């Protein structure tokens, strides 16, 4: 399954303080940490995220989903604010909204 994490207006302002590689690294690190808590496999492929700032979106690929996906992304949104707030120097509300782009069809 592919999910887009679309930045809110304030989220977009915050991520503009970073370059593409930094954003991929930050999202990958926080996702990896959360995957230890949730039974889910999520990756941030570099080839899908070559223009994060221009598109205003981080694209992630979900594999094994055995948990509440909404809870995972809600917690990721809270966690990801930490490095963004440090560099922006102001408070942030929601950083991104999730948008399911591609869902695999189950073969039953």
XYZ file of N, CA, C and O in Angstrom:
432
model
N 0.846 -1.165 0.000
C 0.000 0.000 0.000
C 0.897 1.235 0.000
O 1.943 1.243 0.635
N 0.481 2.247 -0.734
C 1.236 3.495 -0.725
C 0.390 4.595 -0.107
O -0.796 4.721 -0.411
N 1.001 5.380 0.763
C 0.316 6.468 1.445
C 1.136 7.739 1.273
O 2.357 7.721 1.391
N 0.439 8.826 0.960
C 1.089 10.132 0.897
C 0.861 10.858 2.211
O -0.265 10.881 2.718
N 1.906 11.436 2.741
C 1.804 12.274 3.929
C 1.885 13.710 3.414
O 2.961 14.233 3.145
N 0.710 14.310 3.227
C 0.621 15.648 2.630
C 0.758 16.695 3.728
O -0.006 16.696 4.682
N 1.711 17.590 3.564
C 1.957 18.612 4.565
C 0.825 19.631 4.617
O 0.300 20.048 3.580
N 0.477 20.024 5.838
C -0.465 21.121 6.025
C 0.283 22.410 5.676
O 1.498 22.391 5.445
N -0.416 23.533 5.659
C 0.251 24.808 5.359
C 1.393 25.084 6.332
O 2.492 25.438 5.922
N 1.133 24.912 7.632
C 2.189 25.144 8.628
C 3.273 24.077 8.531
O 4.445 24.366 8.746
N 2.885 22.865 8.202
C 3.864 21.801 8.010
C 4.791 22.108 6.847
O 5.997 21.877 6.919
N 4.222 22.639 5.771
C 5.027 23.000 4.595
C 6.045 24.078 4.947
O 7.201 24.005 4.552
N 5.622 25.080 5.723
C 6.540 26.141 6.155
C 7.675 25.543 6.980
O 8.841 25.909 6.809
N 7.352 24.596 7.850
C 8.363 23.970 8.706
C 9.362 23.154 7.896
O 10.567 23.233 8.135
N 8.887 22.355 6.948
C 9.806 21.487 6.204
C 10.676 22.260 5.223
O 11.705 21.756 4.788
N 10.301 23.483 4.898
C 11.129 24.284 3.992
C 12.474 24.649 4.617
O 13.377 25.088 3.923
N 12.613 24.428 5.916
C 13.880 24.680 6.612
C 14.843 23.500 6.457
O 15.943 23.523 6.999
N 14.412 22.444 5.767
C 15.199 21.222 5.586
C 15.423 20.972 4.101
O 14.674 21.456 3.262
N 16.428 20.146 3.794
C 16.566 19.702 2.408
C 15.943 18.310 2.274
O 15.544 17.701 3.266
N 15.854 17.836 1.066
C 15.190 16.569 0.762
C 15.797 15.397 1.541
O 15.074 14.589 2.121
N 17.118 15.306 1.549
C 17.795 14.192 2.217
C 17.518 14.199 3.717
O 17.319 13.145 4.322
N 17.513 15.405 4.310
C 17.231 15.506 5.743
C 15.822 15.028 6.056
O 15.604 14.321 7.040
N 14.867 15.389 5.214
C 13.475 14.978 5.449
C 13.319 13.470 5.337
O 12.649 12.848 6.163
N 13.941 12.868 4.339
C 13.884 11.407 4.192
C 14.493 10.740 5.423
O 13.933 9.800 5.980
N 15.620 11.266 5.883
C 16.299 10.693 7.052
C 15.444 10.837 8.314
O 15.297 9.891 9.084
N 14.846 12.006 8.506
C 14.013 12.247 9.694
C 12.796 11.334 9.687
O 12.504 10.660 10.677
N 12.075 11.304 8.588
C 10.885 10.459 8.514
C 11.256 8.993 8.653
O 10.579 8.243 9.361
N 12.328 8.551 8.008
C 12.755 7.149 8.106
C 13.089 6.776 9.543
O 12.696 5.709 10.028
N 13.804 7.655 10.242
C 14.219 7.372 11.612
C 13.013 7.262 12.546
O 12.904 6.317 13.323
N 12.095 8.219 12.450
C 10.927 8.191 13.336
C 9.992 7.021 12.996
O 9.411 6.409 13.885
N 9.868 6.706 11.718
C 9.042 5.566 11.310
C 9.651 4.266 11.836
O 8.941 3.413 12.358
N 10.969 4.127 11.690
C 11.643 2.910 12.159
C 11.414 2.710 13.659
O 11.137 1.600 14.116
N 11.507 3.793 14.425
C 11.276 3.718 15.867
C 9.848 3.285 16.169
O 9.612 2.426 17.012
N 8.877 3.876 15.472
C 7.470 3.529 15.712
C 7.138 2.106 15.272
O 6.250 1.472 15.846
N 7.831 1.611 14.259
C 7.574 0.240 13.785
C 7.942 -0.800 14.844
O 7.462 -1.931 14.785
N 8.760 -0.417 15.815
C 9.077 -1.323 16.918
C 7.896 -1.448 17.866
O 7.727 -2.467 18.527
N 7.087 -0.405 17.927
C 5.930 -0.374 18.821
C 4.671 -0.924 18.136
O 3.857 -1.580 18.761
N 4.534 -0.636 16.849
C 3.369 -1.075 16.078
C 3.763 -2.224 15.159
O 4.872 -2.257 14.648
N 2.831 -3.133 14.920
C 3.089 -4.262 14.025
C 2.788 -3.833 12.592
O 1.725 -4.125 12.042
N 3.739 -3.083 12.030
C 3.572 -2.529 10.686
C 4.963 -2.350 10.082
O 5.930 -2.146 10.794
N 5.038 -2.452 8.779
C 6.294 -2.246 8.068
C 6.109 -1.074 7.106
O 5.290 -1.142 6.195
N 6.871 -0.009 7.337
C 6.745 1.210 6.534
C 8.133 1.631 6.075
O 9.074 1.620 6.862
N 8.256 2.011 4.799
C 9.518 2.519 4.273
C 9.282 3.856 3.581
O 8.170 4.152 3.142
N 10.358 4.636 3.481
C 10.332 5.924 2.793
C 11.302 5.798 1.611
O 12.479 6.111 1.733
N 10.807 5.302 0.468
C 11.706 5.073 -0.670
C 12.258 6.385 -1.234
O 11.498 7.324 -1.498
N 13.569 6.453 -1.412
C 14.205 7.662 -1.937
C 13.727 7.971 -3.352
O 13.537 9.135 -3.697
N 13.522 6.931 -4.176
C 13.132 7.171 -5.562
C 11.731 7.781 -5.692
O 11.442 8.457 -6.677
N 10.867 7.587 -4.710
C 9.535 8.189 -4.739
C 9.522 9.578 -4.102
O 8.550 10.315 -4.226
N 10.603 9.932 -3.418
C 10.645 11.174 -2.646
C 11.777 12.096 -3.089
O 12.501 12.653 -2.271
N 11.904 12.279 -4.380
C 12.983 13.118 -4.893
C 12.653 14.603 -4.834
O 13.543 15.439 -4.922
N 11.361 14.948 -4.683
C 10.954 16.357 -4.665
C 9.928 16.611 -3.567
O 8.827 17.091 -3.819
N 10.303 16.324 -2.342
C 9.392 16.462 -1.211
C 8.915 17.907 -1.065
O 7.719 18.166 -0.931
N 9.835 18.855 -1.086
C 9.470 20.250 -0.888
C 8.568 20.767 -2.004
O 7.579 21.457 -1.737
N 8.882 20.429 -3.244
C 8.087 20.894 -4.386
C 6.684 20.290 -4.370
O 5.707 20.958 -4.684
N 6.587 19.012 -4.003
C 5.300 18.318 -4.009
C 4.523 18.508 -2.710
O 3.315 18.297 -2.670
N 5.223 18.859 -1.642
C 4.566 19.026 -0.348
C 4.090 17.704 0.239
O 3.144 17.663 1.022
N 4.773 16.634 -0.131
C 4.339 15.292 0.260
C 5.528 14.375 0.475
O 6.485 14.412 -0.285
N 5.425 13.537 1.521
C 6.366 12.428 1.704
C 5.579 11.166 1.368
O 4.492 10.940 1.903
N 6.122 10.369 0.456
C 5.450 9.131 0.043
C 6.059 7.962 0.803
O 7.273 7.813 0.831
N 5.182 7.160 1.424
C 5.648 5.999 2.166
C 4.970 4.746 1.617
O 3.880 4.814 1.060
N 5.643 3.618 1.782
C 5.117 2.335 1.338
C 4.913 1.463 2.568
O 5.832 1.281 3.365
N 3.692 0.949 2.708
C 3.348 0.088 3.839
C 3.285 -1.339 3.340
O 2.774 -1.612 2.260
N 3.808 -2.227 4.165
C 3.842 -3.623 3.783
C 2.927 -4.429 4.683
O 1.771 -4.628 4.379
N 3.442 -4.819 5.801
C 2.719 -5.670 6.744
C 1.968 -4.753 7.698
O 2.571 -4.015 8.462
N 0.637 -4.787 7.662
C -0.169 -3.900 8.507
C -1.019 -4.749 9.440
O -2.043 -5.289 9.039
N -0.573 -4.884 10.675
C -1.307 -5.649 11.682
C -1.577 -4.776 12.899
O -1.386 -5.199 14.039
N -1.974 -3.532 12.628
C -2.249 -2.600 13.717
C -3.192 -1.521 13.190
O -3.567 -1.529 12.020
N -3.539 -0.592 14.044
C -4.367 0.537 13.649
C -3.483 1.545 12.911
O -2.678 2.241 13.522
N -3.622 1.580 11.600
C -2.790 2.437 10.764
C -2.987 3.915 11.132
O -2.034 4.694 11.148
N -4.216 4.315 11.445
C -4.481 5.707 11.813
C -3.753 6.088 13.092
O -3.212 7.187 13.200
N -3.730 5.182 14.066
C -3.013 5.443 15.321
C -1.516 5.593 15.059
O -0.860 6.471 15.635
N -0.978 4.764 14.177
C 0.437 4.840 13.818
C 0.765 6.217 13.252
O 1.716 6.870 13.684
N -0.027 6.672 12.278
C 0.263 7.948 11.636
C -0.024 9.133 12.549
O 0.641 10.163 12.455
N -0.973 8.992 13.448
C -1.244 10.058 14.419
C -0.037 10.237 15.343
O 0.399 11.346 15.618
N 0.523 9.113 15.792
C 1.703 9.179 16.654
C 2.921 9.681 15.880
O 3.720 10.461 16.398
N 3.052 9.270 14.622
C 4.148 9.760 13.789
C 4.049 11.277 13.635
O 5.052 11.980 13.730
N 2.859 11.775 13.432
C 2.658 13.215 13.277
C 3.101 13.967 14.527
O 3.739 15.020 14.438
N 2.780 13.416 15.700
C 3.217 14.034 16.965
C 4.737 13.988 17.093
O 5.372 14.975 17.472
N 5.332 12.845 16.786
C 6.778 12.667 16.940
C 7.583 13.525 15.963
O 8.617 14.082 16.320
N 7.107 13.604 14.738
C 7.859 14.288 13.681
C 7.922 15.790 13.936
O 8.788 16.481 13.410
N 7.023 16.285 14.774
C 7.030 17.716 15.092
C 8.290 18.124 15.846
O 8.732 19.263 15.732
N 8.877 17.214 16.603
C 10.023 17.548 17.460
C 11.162 18.197 16.664
O 11.562 19.327 16.970
N 11.714 17.539 15.629
C 12.814 18.192 14.898
C 12.344 19.411 14.102
O 13.109 20.356 13.916
N 11.100 19.405 13.645
C 10.604 20.537 12.866
C 10.468 21.781 13.735
O 10.871 22.879 13.341
N 9.923 21.608 14.929
C 9.753 22.730 15.852
C 11.107 23.298 16.269
O 11.286 24.509 16.365
N 12.084 22.417 16.486
C 13.424 22.877 16.880
C 14.006 23.824 15.839
O 14.584 24.853 16.170
N 13.862 23.476 14.572
C 14.448 24.310 13.526
C 13.574 25.514 13.200
O 14.078 26.580 12.884
N 12.264 25.352 13.288
C 11.348 26.453 12.967
C 11.302 27.474 14.098
O 11.178 28.669 13.860
N 11.390 26.988 15.331
C 11.403 27.882 16.473
C 10.027 28.352 16.918
O 9.905 29.331 17.636
N 8.978 27.667 16.495
C 7.619 28.015 16.911
C 6.787 26.748 17.013
O 7.180 25.698 16.521
N 5.636 26.849 17.644
C 4.768 25.680 17.809
C 4.129 25.283 16.477
O 3.957 26.107 15.594
N 3.766 24.020 16.386
C 3.088 23.499 15.202
C 1.859 22.715 15.628
O 1.869 22.057 16.664
N 0.826 22.786 14.811
C -0.332 21.922 15.026
C -0.074 20.650 14.237
O 0.966 20.050 14.373
N -0.973 20.267 13.394
C -0.764 19.086 12.557
C 0.261 19.391 11.478
O 0.219 20.446 10.854
N 1.153 18.452 11.263
C 2.211 18.621 10.274
C 1.784 18.069 8.914
O 2.059 18.652 7.878
N 1.072 16.930 8.922
C 0.647 16.320 7.666
C -0.685 15.602 7.842
O -1.114 15.335 8.957
N -1.303 15.325 6.698
C -2.523 14.508 6.649
C -2.209 13.301 5.776
O -1.457 13.401 4.818
N -2.793 12.153 6.135
C -2.533 10.937 5.356
C -3.537 10.807 4.224
O -4.693 11.178 4.356
N -3.047 10.280 3.115
C -3.880 10.054 1.944
C -3.456 8.713 1.335
O -2.323 8.584 0.861
N -4.350 7.730 1.384
C -4.048 6.427 0.791
C -4.125 6.583 -0.725
O -5.139 7.001 -1.270
N -3.018 6.269 -1.403
C -2.933 6.453 -2.844
C -3.151 5.141 -3.573
O -3.836 5.076 -4.577
N -2.570 4.099 -3.038
C -2.585 2.812 -3.718
C -2.794 1.728 -2.677
O -2.040 1.619 -1.729
N -3.856 0.975 -2.859
C -4.127 -0.092 -1.906
C -4.108 -1.409 -2.659
O -4.735 -1.551 -3.700
N -3.377 -2.373 -2.108
C -3.297 -3.680 -2.756
C -4.611 -4.413 -2.603
O -5.246 -4.379 -1.563
N -4.998 -5.095 -3.650
C -6.221 -5.897 -3.627
C -5.930 -7.235 -2.988
O -4.958 -7.887 -3.330
N -6.757 -7.608 -2.043
C -6.559 -8.922 -1.423
C -7.087 -9.999 -2.372
O -8.111 -9.835 -3.006
N -6.336 -11.069 -2.454
C -6.711 -12.158 -3.357
C -7.290 -13.291 -2.547
O -6.580 -14.098 -1.978
N -8.612 -13.322 -2.494
C -9.285 -14.385 -1.727
C -10.158 -15.210 -2.623
O -10.683 -14.776 -3.579
